[in-house]
XYZ file of C-alpha atoms in Angstrom:
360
model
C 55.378 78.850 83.911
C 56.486 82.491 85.172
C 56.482 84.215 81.641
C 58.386 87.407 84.025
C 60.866 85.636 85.528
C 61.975 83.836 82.134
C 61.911 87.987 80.858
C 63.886 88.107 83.611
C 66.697 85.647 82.384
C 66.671 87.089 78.903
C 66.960 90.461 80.084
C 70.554 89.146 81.876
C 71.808 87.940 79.108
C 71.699 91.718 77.310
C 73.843 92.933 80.760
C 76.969 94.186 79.825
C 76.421 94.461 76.107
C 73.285 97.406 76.487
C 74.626 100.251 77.830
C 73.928 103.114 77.808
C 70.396 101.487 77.588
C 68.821 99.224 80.190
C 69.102 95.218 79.227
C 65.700 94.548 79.074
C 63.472 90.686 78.482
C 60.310 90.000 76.251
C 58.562 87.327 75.966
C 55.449 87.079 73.971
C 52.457 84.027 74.829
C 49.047 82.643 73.037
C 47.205 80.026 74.734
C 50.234 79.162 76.944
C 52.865 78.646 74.454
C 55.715 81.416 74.314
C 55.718 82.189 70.888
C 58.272 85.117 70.660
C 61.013 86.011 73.263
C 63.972 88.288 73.157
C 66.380 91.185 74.765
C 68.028 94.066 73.896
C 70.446 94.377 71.030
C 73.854 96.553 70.813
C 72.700 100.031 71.036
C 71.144 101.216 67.337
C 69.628 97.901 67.647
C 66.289 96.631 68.215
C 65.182 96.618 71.595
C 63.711 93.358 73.420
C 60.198 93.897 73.020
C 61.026 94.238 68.881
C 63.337 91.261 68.580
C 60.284 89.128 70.337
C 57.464 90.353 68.133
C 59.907 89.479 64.944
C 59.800 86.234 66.455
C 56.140 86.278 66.651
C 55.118 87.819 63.359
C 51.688 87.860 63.154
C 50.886 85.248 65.595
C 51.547 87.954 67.889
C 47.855 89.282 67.638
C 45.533 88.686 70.519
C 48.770 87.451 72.396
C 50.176 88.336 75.998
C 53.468 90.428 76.257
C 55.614 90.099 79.513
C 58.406 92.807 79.371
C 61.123 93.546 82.269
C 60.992 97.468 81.630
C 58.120 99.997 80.330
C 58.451 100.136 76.175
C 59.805 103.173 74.922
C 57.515 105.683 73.638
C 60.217 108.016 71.784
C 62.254 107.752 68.669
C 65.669 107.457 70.004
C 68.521 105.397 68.058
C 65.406 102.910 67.011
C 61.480 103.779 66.238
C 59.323 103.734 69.532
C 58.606 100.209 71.184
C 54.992 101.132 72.021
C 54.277 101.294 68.451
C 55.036 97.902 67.428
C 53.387 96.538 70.468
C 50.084 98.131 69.170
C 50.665 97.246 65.404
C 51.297 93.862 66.032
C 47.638 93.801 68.021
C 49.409 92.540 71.161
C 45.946 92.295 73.759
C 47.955 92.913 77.342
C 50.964 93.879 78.561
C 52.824 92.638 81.674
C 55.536 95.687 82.973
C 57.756 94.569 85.773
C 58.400 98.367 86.060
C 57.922 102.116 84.972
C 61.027 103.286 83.160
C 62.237 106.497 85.272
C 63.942 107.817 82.003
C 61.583 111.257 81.474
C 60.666 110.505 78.112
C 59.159 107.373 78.692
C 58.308 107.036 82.726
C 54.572 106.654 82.427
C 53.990 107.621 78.992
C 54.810 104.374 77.199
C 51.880 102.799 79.701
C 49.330 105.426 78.698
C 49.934 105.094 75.066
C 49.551 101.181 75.384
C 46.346 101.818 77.355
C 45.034 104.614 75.423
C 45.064 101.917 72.261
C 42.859 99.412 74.244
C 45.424 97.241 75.554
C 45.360 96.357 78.995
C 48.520 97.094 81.271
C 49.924 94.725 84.548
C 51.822 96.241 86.472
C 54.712 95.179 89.219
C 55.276 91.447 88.662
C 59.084 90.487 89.850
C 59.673 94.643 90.315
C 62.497 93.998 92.886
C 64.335 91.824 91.065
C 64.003 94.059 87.600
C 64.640 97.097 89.737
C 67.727 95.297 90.646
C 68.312 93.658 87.087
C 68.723 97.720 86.028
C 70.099 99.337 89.150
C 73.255 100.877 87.045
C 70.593 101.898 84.314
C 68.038 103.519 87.217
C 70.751 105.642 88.555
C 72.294 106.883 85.615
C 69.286 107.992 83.535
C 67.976 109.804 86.519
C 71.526 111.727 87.749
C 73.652 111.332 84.663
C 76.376 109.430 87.549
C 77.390 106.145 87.031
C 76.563 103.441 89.457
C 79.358 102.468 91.471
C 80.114 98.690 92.988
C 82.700 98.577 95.385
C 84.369 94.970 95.492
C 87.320 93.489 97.034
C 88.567 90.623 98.779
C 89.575 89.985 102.421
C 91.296 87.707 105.018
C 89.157 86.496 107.899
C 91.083 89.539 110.052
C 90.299 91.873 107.284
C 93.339 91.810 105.178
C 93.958 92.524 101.765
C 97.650 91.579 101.248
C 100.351 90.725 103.399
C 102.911 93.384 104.450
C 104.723 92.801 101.476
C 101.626 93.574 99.658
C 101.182 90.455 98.120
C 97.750 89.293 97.696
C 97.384 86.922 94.781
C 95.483 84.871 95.652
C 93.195 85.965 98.567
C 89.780 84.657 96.664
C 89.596 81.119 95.184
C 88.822 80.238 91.817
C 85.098 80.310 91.870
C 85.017 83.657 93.829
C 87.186 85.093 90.472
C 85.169 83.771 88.619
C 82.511 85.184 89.274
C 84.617 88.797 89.649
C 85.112 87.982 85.656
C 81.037 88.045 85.199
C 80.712 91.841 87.280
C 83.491 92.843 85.021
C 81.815 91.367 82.137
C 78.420 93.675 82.668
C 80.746 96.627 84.119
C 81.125 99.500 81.788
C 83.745 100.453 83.654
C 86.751 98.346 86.054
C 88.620 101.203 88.342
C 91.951 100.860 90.568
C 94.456 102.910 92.525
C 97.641 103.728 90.687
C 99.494 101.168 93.982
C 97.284 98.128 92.420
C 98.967 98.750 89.100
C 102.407 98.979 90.458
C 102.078 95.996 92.883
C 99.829 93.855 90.843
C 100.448 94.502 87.408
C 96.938 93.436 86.284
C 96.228 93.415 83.343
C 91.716 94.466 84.100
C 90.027 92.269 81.616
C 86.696 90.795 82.033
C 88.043 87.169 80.473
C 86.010 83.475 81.001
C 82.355 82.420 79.884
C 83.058 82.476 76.319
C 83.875 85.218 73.536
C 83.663 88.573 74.996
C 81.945 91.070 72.988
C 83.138 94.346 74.610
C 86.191 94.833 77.100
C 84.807 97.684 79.682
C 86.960 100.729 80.049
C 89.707 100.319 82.505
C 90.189 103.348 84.322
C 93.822 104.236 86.879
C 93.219 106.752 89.507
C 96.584 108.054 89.563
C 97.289 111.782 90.805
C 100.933 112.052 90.400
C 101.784 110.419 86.730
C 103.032 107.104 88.465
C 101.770 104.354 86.169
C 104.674 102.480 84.977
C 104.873 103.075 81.193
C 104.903 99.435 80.792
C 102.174 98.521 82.897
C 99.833 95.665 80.879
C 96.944 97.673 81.149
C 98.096 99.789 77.866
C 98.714 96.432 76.126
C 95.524 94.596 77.483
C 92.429 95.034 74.755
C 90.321 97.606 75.371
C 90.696 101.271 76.315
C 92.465 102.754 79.495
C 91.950 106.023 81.018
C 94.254 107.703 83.248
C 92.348 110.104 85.577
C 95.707 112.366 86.684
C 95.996 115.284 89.211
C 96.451 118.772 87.161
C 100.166 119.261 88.002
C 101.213 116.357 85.525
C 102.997 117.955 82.905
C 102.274 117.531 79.024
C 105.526 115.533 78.514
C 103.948 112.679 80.757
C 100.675 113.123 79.501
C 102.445 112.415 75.561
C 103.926 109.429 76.730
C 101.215 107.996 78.795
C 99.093 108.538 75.303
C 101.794 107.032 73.144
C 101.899 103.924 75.506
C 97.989 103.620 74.705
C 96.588 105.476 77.510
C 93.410 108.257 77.270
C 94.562 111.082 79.385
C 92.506 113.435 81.610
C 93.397 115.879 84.101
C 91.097 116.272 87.370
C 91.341 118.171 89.936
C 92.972 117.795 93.443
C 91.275 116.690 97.118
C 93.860 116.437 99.390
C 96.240 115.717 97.058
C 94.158 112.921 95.354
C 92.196 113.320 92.116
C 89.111 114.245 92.794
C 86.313 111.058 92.682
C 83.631 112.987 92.528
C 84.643 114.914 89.441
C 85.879 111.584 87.770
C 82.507 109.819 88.371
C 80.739 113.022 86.691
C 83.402 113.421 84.185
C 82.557 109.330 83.486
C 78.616 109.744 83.134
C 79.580 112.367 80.303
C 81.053 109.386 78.788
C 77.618 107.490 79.296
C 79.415 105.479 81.598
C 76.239 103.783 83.572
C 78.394 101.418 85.516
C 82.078 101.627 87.902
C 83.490 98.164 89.227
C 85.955 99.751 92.009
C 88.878 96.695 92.874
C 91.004 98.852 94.654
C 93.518 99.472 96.615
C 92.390 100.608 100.190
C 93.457 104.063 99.369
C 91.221 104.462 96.533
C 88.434 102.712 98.381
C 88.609 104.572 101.358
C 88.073 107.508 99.041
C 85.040 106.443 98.138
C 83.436 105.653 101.707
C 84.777 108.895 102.998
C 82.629 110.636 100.245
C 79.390 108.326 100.322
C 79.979 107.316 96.808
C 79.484 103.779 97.071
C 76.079 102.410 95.523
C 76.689 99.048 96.210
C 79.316 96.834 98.151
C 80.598 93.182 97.361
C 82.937 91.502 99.708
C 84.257 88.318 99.368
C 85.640 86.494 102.827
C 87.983 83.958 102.399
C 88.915 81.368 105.366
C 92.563 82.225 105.873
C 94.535 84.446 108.470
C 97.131 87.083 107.256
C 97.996 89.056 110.415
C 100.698 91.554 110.855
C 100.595 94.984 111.962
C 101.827 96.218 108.815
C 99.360 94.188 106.644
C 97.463 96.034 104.070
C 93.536 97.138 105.390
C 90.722 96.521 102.632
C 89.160 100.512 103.168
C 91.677 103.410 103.857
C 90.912 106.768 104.421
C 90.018 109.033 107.270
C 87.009 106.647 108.488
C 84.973 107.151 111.173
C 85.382 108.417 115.183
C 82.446 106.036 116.544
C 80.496 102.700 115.909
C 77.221 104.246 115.372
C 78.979 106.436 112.499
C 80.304 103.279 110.606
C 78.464 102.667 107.233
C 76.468 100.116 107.800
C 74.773 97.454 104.845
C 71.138 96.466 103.844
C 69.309 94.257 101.731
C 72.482 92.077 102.347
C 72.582 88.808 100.585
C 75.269 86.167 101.536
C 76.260 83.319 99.202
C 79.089 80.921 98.846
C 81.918 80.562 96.138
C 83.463 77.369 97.016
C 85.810 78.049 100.733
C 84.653 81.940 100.166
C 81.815 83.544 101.358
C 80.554 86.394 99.373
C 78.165 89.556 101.103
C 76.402 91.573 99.187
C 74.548 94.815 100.311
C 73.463 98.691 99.419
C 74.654 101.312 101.934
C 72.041 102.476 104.187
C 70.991 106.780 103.347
């Protein structure tokens, strides 16, 4: 059996329910029985490595440990990981990876090795790397990872000229848009999604959800319709505004259920980049951007884009006037365009959906 890959599977299970900590697996073996497993718990909670030794008790001595991420070696909300690994007399430790945060990256190996345990290191890295992306980024910038996502037409719409564009994507493609909302800690969209759409920006499917990420509306001139189901959908909303809006809007938009901050302007838009910043304060690790085109464009224009998720679906819109997927100013020539790698390409039913990381 791969004792890091089933980590692996734990350690998704935790997405979405971790942040601002990374969702990490453990799984503990003697004489090739797994005789503890686990992954993180709620913040303030114990961490994977912890709830698998529990499991364990004191079996757990002379036993293997395979763990997605590097134990902690600090007290933060919980006692150090590193500790219980020795006290329990765990023999070896599998890491998939270092953990980059500063108080730990390196240091919870040494301390391991420095009590006679022996350290692996690397097994399944890309895919924990990957597992942790939004975690990686954030603990070493303080900026949120952001996931750009929408939907498109063969001929690259996405909506008709009369903007309508429900639905584009079939069921199993929105579907699985439910799951990226589900381990998003945050779900943004143009004010002109709001007032077309309506939607209400709830991760929703797959059972009871535990925690409703933060729906932010990039909306510079106060134009979110007061009754607009995002104020009445569970969960908090944030309206990221442009500085002109006066305090009588700001009172109502916060009586209608809305968190309020001003930002400044870029060419008469809010300013992304001080949102995202503004967002990390927060300890906001991860942004799902849905759109519209303006707001998208935005973010390509400014090479804020971690990570891009398109799903194709096999239909034809045309129309001059139809609505483009990316606004914004763009690019003059091919070789400028942004282009994608480590793409992956899967299929949701009639949809096809790419996956890829813009190239530096």
């Amino acid at each position: 059996m791969d004792y890091m890959a089933h980590a692996l599977s734990l350690a998704k299970v935790a997405l979405g329910n971790t942040s601002p900590n990374p969702a990490v697996g453990a799984v503990i073996v003697k004489d090739g029985t797994i005789i503890g497993e686990g992954y993180t718990q709620p913040p303030g909670s114990p961490h994977a490595e912890v709830v698998a030794l529990n499991e364990a008790g004191e079996r757990a001595k002379g036993a293997t440990m395979y763990v997605t991420l590097e134990p902690c070696c600090h007290f933060g909300r919980t006692p150090p990981c590193t500790k219980a690994i020795i006290d329990a007399g765990i023999n070896d430790v599998h890491i998939a990876i270092i953990d980059p945060n500063p108080l730990v990256s390196g240091k919870g190996k040494a301390e391991l090795e420095a009590a006679g345990i022996e350290i692996s290191l690397g097994e399944h890295e890309e895919e924990a790397r990957e597992l942790n992306e939004a975690y990686i980024k954030f603990i070493t910038t303080g900026l949120p990872f952001t996931t750009v996502k929408f939907a498109v037409s063969l001929d690259g719409k996405l909506a008709t000229r009369t903007g309508d564009s429900k639905w584009i994507s079939g069921d199993e493609s929105r579907g699985y848009v439910h799951r990226l909302r589900r381990i998003s800690d945050a779900i943004m969209v143009g004010v002109n999604t709001v007032i077309v759409d309506d939607p209400l920006l709830t991760a929703r499917g797959g059972g009871e959800i535990e925690r409703q990420p933060l729906r932010v509306i990039v909306d510079s001139q106060g134009r979110t319709p007061l009754s607009a189901r995002v104020f009445q959908s569970p969960g908090r909303t944030l309206l990221a505004v442009g500085e002109p809006i006066g305090e009588d809007k700001v009172s109502q938009f916060e009586e209608a259920g809305a968190e309020v901050i001003r930002f400044p302007s870029r060419d008469g838009l809010v300013d992304i980049e001080e949102l995202l910043r503004a967002l990390g304060r927060m300890e906001i690790t991860s942004v799902l951007v849905e759109g519209g085109g303006t707001l998208l464009g935005s973010f390509f224009d400014l090479a804020l884009v971690d990570k891009v998720i398109v799903f194709i679906a096999p239909i034809i819109i045309g129309g001059r006037e139809a609505k483009l997927a990316v606004g914004g100013g763009g690019v003059d020539k091919i070789s400028e365009a942004l282009r994608l790698t480590n793409m992956r390409v899967e299929r949701f039913g009639e949809d096809v959906m790419v996956t890829g990381y813009p190239s530096s």
